[in-house]
PDB file of C-alpha atoms in Angstrom:
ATOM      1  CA  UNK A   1       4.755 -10.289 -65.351  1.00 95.00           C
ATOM      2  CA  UNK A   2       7.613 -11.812 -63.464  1.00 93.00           C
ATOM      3  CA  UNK A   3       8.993 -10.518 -60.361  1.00 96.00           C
ATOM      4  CA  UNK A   4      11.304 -11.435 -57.309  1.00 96.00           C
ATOM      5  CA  UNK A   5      11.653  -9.462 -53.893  1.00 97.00           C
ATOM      6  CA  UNK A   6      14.887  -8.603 -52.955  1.00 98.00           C
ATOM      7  CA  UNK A   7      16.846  -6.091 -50.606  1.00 98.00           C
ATOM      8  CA  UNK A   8      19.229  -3.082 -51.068  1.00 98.00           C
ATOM      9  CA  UNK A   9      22.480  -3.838 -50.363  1.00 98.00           C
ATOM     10  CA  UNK A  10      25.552  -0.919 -50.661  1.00 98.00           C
ATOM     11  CA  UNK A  11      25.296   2.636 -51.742  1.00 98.00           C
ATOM     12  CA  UNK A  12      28.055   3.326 -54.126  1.00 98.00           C
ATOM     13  CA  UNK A  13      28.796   7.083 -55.131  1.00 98.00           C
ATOM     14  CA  UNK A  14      31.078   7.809 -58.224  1.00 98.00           C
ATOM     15  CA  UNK A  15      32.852  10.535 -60.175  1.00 98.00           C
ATOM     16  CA  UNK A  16      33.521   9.335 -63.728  1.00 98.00           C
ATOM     17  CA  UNK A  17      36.229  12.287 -65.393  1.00 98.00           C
ATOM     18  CA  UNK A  18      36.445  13.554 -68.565  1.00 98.00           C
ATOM     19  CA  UNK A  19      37.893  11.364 -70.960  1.00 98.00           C
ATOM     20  CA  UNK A  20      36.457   8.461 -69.675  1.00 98.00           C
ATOM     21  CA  UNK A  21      34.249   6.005 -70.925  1.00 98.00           C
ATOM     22  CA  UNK A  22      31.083   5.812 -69.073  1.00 98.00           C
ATOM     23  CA  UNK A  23      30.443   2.513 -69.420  1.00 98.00           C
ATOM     24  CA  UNK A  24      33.360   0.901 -69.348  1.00 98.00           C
ATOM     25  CA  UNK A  25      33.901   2.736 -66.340  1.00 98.00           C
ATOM     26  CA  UNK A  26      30.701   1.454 -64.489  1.00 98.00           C
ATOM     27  CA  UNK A  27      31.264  -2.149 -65.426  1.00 98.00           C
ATOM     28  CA  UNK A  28      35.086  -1.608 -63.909  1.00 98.00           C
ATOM     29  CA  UNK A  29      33.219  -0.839 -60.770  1.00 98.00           C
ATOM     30  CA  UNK A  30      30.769  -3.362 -61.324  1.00 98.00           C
ATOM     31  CA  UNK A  31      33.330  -5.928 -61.140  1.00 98.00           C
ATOM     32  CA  UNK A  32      35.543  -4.710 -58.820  1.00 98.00           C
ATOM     33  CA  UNK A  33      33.090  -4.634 -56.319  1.00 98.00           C
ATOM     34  CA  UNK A  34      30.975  -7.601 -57.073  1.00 98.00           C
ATOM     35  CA  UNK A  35      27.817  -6.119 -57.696  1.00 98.00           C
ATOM     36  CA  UNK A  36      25.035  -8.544 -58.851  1.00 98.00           C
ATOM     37  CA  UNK A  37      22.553  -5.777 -59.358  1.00 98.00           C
ATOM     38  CA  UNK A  38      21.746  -2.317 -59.056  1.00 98.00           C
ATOM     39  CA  UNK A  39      19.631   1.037 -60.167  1.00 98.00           C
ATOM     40  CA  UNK A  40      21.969   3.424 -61.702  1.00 98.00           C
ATOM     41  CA  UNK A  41      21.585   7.404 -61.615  1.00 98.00           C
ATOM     42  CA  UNK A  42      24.204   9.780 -63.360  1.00 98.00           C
ATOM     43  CA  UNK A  43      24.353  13.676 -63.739  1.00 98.00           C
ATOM     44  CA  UNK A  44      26.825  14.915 -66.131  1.00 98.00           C
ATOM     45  CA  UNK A  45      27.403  15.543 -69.644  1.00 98.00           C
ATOM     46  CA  UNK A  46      29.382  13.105 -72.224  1.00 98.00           C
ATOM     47  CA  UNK A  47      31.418  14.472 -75.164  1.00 98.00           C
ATOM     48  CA  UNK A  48      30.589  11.833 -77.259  1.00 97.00           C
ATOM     49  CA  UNK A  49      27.628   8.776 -77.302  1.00 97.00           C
ATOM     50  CA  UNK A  50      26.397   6.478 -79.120  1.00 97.00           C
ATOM     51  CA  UNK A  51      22.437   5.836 -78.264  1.00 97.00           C
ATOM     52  CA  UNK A  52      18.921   3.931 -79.686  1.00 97.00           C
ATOM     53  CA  UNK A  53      16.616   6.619 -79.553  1.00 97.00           C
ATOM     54  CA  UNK A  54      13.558   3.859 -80.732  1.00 95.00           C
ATOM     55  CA  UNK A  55      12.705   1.922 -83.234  1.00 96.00           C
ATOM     56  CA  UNK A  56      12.303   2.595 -86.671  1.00 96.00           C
ATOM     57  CA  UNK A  57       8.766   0.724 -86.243  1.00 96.00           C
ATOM     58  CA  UNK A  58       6.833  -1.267 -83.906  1.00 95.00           C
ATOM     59  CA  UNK A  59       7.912  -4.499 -84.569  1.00 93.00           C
ATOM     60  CA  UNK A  60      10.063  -7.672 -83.040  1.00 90.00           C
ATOM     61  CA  UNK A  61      12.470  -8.138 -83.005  1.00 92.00           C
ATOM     62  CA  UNK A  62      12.849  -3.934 -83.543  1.00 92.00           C
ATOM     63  CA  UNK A  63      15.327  -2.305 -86.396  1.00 95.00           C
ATOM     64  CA  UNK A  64      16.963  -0.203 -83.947  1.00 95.00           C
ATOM     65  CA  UNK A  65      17.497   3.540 -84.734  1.00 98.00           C
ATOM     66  CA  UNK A  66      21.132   4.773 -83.374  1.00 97.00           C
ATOM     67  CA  UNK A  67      22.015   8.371 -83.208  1.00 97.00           C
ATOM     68  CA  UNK A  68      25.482   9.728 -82.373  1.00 97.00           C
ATOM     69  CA  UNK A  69      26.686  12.890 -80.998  1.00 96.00           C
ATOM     70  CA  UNK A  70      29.893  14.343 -80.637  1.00 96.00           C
ATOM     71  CA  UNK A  71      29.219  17.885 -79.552  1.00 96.00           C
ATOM     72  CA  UNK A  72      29.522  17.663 -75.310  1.00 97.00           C
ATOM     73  CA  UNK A  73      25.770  17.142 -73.804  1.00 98.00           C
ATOM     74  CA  UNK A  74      24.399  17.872 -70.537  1.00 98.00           C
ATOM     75  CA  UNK A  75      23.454  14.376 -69.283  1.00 98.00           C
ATOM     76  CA  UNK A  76      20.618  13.226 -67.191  1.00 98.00           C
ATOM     77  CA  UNK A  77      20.205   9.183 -66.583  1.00 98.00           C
ATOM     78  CA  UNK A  78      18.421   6.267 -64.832  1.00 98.00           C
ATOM     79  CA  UNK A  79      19.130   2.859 -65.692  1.00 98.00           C
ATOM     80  CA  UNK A  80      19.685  -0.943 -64.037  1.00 98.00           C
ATOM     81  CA  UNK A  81      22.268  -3.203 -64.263  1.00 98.00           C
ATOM     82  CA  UNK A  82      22.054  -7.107 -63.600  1.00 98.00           C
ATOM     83  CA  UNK A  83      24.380  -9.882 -65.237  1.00 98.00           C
ATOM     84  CA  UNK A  84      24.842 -12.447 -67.552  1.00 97.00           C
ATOM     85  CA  UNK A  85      27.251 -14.862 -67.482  1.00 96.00           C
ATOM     86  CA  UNK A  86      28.931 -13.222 -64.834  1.00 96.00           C
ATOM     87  CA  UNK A  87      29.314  -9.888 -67.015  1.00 97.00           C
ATOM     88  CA  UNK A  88      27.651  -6.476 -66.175  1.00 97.00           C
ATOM     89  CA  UNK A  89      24.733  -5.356 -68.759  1.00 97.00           C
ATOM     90  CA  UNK A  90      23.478  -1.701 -68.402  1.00 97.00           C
ATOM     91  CA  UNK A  91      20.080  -0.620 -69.499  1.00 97.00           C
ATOM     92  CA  UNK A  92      21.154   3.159 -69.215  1.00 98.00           C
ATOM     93  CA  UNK A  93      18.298   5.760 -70.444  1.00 98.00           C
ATOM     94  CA  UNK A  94      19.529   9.382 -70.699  1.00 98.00           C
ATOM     95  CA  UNK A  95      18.459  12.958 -72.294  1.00 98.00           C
ATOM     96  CA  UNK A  96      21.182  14.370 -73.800  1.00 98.00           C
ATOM     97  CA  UNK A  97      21.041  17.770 -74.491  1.00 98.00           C
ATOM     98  CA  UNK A  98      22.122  21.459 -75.930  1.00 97.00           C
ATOM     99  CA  UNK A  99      20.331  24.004 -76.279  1.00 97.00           C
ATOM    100  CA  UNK A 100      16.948  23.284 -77.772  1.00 96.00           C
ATOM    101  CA  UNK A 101      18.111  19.916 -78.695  1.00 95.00           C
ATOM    102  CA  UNK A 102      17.570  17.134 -76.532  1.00 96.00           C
ATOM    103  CA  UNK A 103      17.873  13.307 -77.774  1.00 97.00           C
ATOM    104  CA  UNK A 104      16.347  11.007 -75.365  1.00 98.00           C
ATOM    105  CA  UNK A 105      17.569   7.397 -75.710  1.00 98.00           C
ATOM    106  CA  UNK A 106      19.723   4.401 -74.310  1.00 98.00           C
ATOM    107  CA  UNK A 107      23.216   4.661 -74.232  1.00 97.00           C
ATOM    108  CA  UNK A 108      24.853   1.571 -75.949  1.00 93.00           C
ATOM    109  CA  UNK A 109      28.062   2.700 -77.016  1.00 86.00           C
ATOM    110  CA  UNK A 110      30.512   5.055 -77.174  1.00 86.00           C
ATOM    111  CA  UNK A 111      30.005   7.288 -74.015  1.00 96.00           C
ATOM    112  CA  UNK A 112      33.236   9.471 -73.515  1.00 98.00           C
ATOM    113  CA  UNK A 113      32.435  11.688 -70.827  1.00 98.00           C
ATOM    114  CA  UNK A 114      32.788  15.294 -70.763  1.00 98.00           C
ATOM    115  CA  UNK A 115      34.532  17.410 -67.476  1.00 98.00           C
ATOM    116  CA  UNK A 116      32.431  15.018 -65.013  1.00 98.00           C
ATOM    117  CA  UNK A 117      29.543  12.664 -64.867  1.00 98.00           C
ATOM    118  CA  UNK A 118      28.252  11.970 -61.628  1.00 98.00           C
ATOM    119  CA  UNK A 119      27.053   8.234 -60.612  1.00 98.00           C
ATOM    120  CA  UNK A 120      25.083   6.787 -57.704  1.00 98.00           C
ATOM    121  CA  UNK A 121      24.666   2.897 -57.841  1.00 98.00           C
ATOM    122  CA  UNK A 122      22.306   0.990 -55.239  1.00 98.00           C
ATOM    123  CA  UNK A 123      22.914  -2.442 -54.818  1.00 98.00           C
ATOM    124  CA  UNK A 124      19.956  -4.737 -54.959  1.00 98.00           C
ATOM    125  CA  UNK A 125      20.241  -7.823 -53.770  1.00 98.00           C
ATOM    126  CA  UNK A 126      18.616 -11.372 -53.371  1.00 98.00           C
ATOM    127  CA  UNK A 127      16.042 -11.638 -56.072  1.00 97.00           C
ATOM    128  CA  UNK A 128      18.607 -13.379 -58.542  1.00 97.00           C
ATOM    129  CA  UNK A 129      17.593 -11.376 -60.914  1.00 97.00           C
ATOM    130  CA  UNK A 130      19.877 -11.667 -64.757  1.00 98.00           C
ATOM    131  CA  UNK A 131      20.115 -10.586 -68.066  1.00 97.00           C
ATOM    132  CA  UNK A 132      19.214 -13.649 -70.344  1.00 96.00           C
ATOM    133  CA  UNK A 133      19.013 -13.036 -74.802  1.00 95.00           C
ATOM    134  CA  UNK A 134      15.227 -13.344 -75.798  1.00 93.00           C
ATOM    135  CA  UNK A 135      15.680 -14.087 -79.349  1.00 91.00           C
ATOM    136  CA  UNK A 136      11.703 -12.839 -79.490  1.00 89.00           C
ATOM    137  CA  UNK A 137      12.847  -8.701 -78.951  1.00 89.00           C
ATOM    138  CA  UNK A 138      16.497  -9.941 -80.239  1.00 89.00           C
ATOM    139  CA  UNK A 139      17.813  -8.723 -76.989  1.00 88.00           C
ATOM    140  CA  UNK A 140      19.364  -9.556 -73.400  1.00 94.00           C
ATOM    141  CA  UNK A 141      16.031  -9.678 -70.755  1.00 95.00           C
ATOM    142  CA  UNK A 142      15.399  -9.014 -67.268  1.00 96.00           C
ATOM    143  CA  UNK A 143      14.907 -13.051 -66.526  1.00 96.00           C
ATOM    144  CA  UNK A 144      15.117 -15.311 -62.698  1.00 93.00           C
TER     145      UNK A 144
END
């Protein structure tokens, strides 16, 4: 295990409106306001998204399996975002769901959102903490 002790830093609260990308919304506030690193929660639903729901066996680097919807889910999600080389990376896990059917996964691509999705970002600061590629799992780490 590797760790670092850092602070939290700002509170940022966010409405992200239908028609808009998720992500490329967050990383638009993610660079406007110069945050380094942060836990991510958002409330919503999303119209469309693109997600890895696993892999398609336990191996690494894994064979990731993608699912894609298109048919407005409710949207519950927790996630992180830290840099690398200067841009914003998201590790955004949601449940997406209608009805009886929920997919549970991490939203890579692809997230139009649907009437609203709500978004709470706190900053954390001073571990200097990054995203780094580990060509072991074949994808960006948590690295210091």
């Amino acid at each position: 295990m590797k760790y670092r002790q850092g602070t939290t830093g700002r509170v940022f609260v966010a409405r992200v409106d239908h028609g808009e990308d998720l992500l490329a919304e967050l990383k638009n506030l993610a660079d406007h306001e110069k945050i380094e690193a942060g836990i991510l929660y958002v409330i919503g639903a999303v119209k469309e998204a693109a997600l890895v729901v696993g892999p398609a066996e336990c191996t690494k680097p894994p064979v990731p399996v993608w699912r894609k919807i298109d048919d407005c889910r409710e949207m519950l999600g927790v996630g992180t975002m830290f840099r690398d080389n200067g841009e914003p990376v998201f590790h955004l896990h949601s449940s997406l769901g209608k009805g009886d059917t929920v997919l549970t996964g991490c939203i890579r691509d692809d997230s139009e959102v649907y009437l609203v999705c709500e978004v709470i970002i706190v900053e954390i600061t001073g571990t200097g903490a990054i995203k780094t590629f580990d060509a072991a799992s074949g994808f960006k780490m948590l690295d210091f």
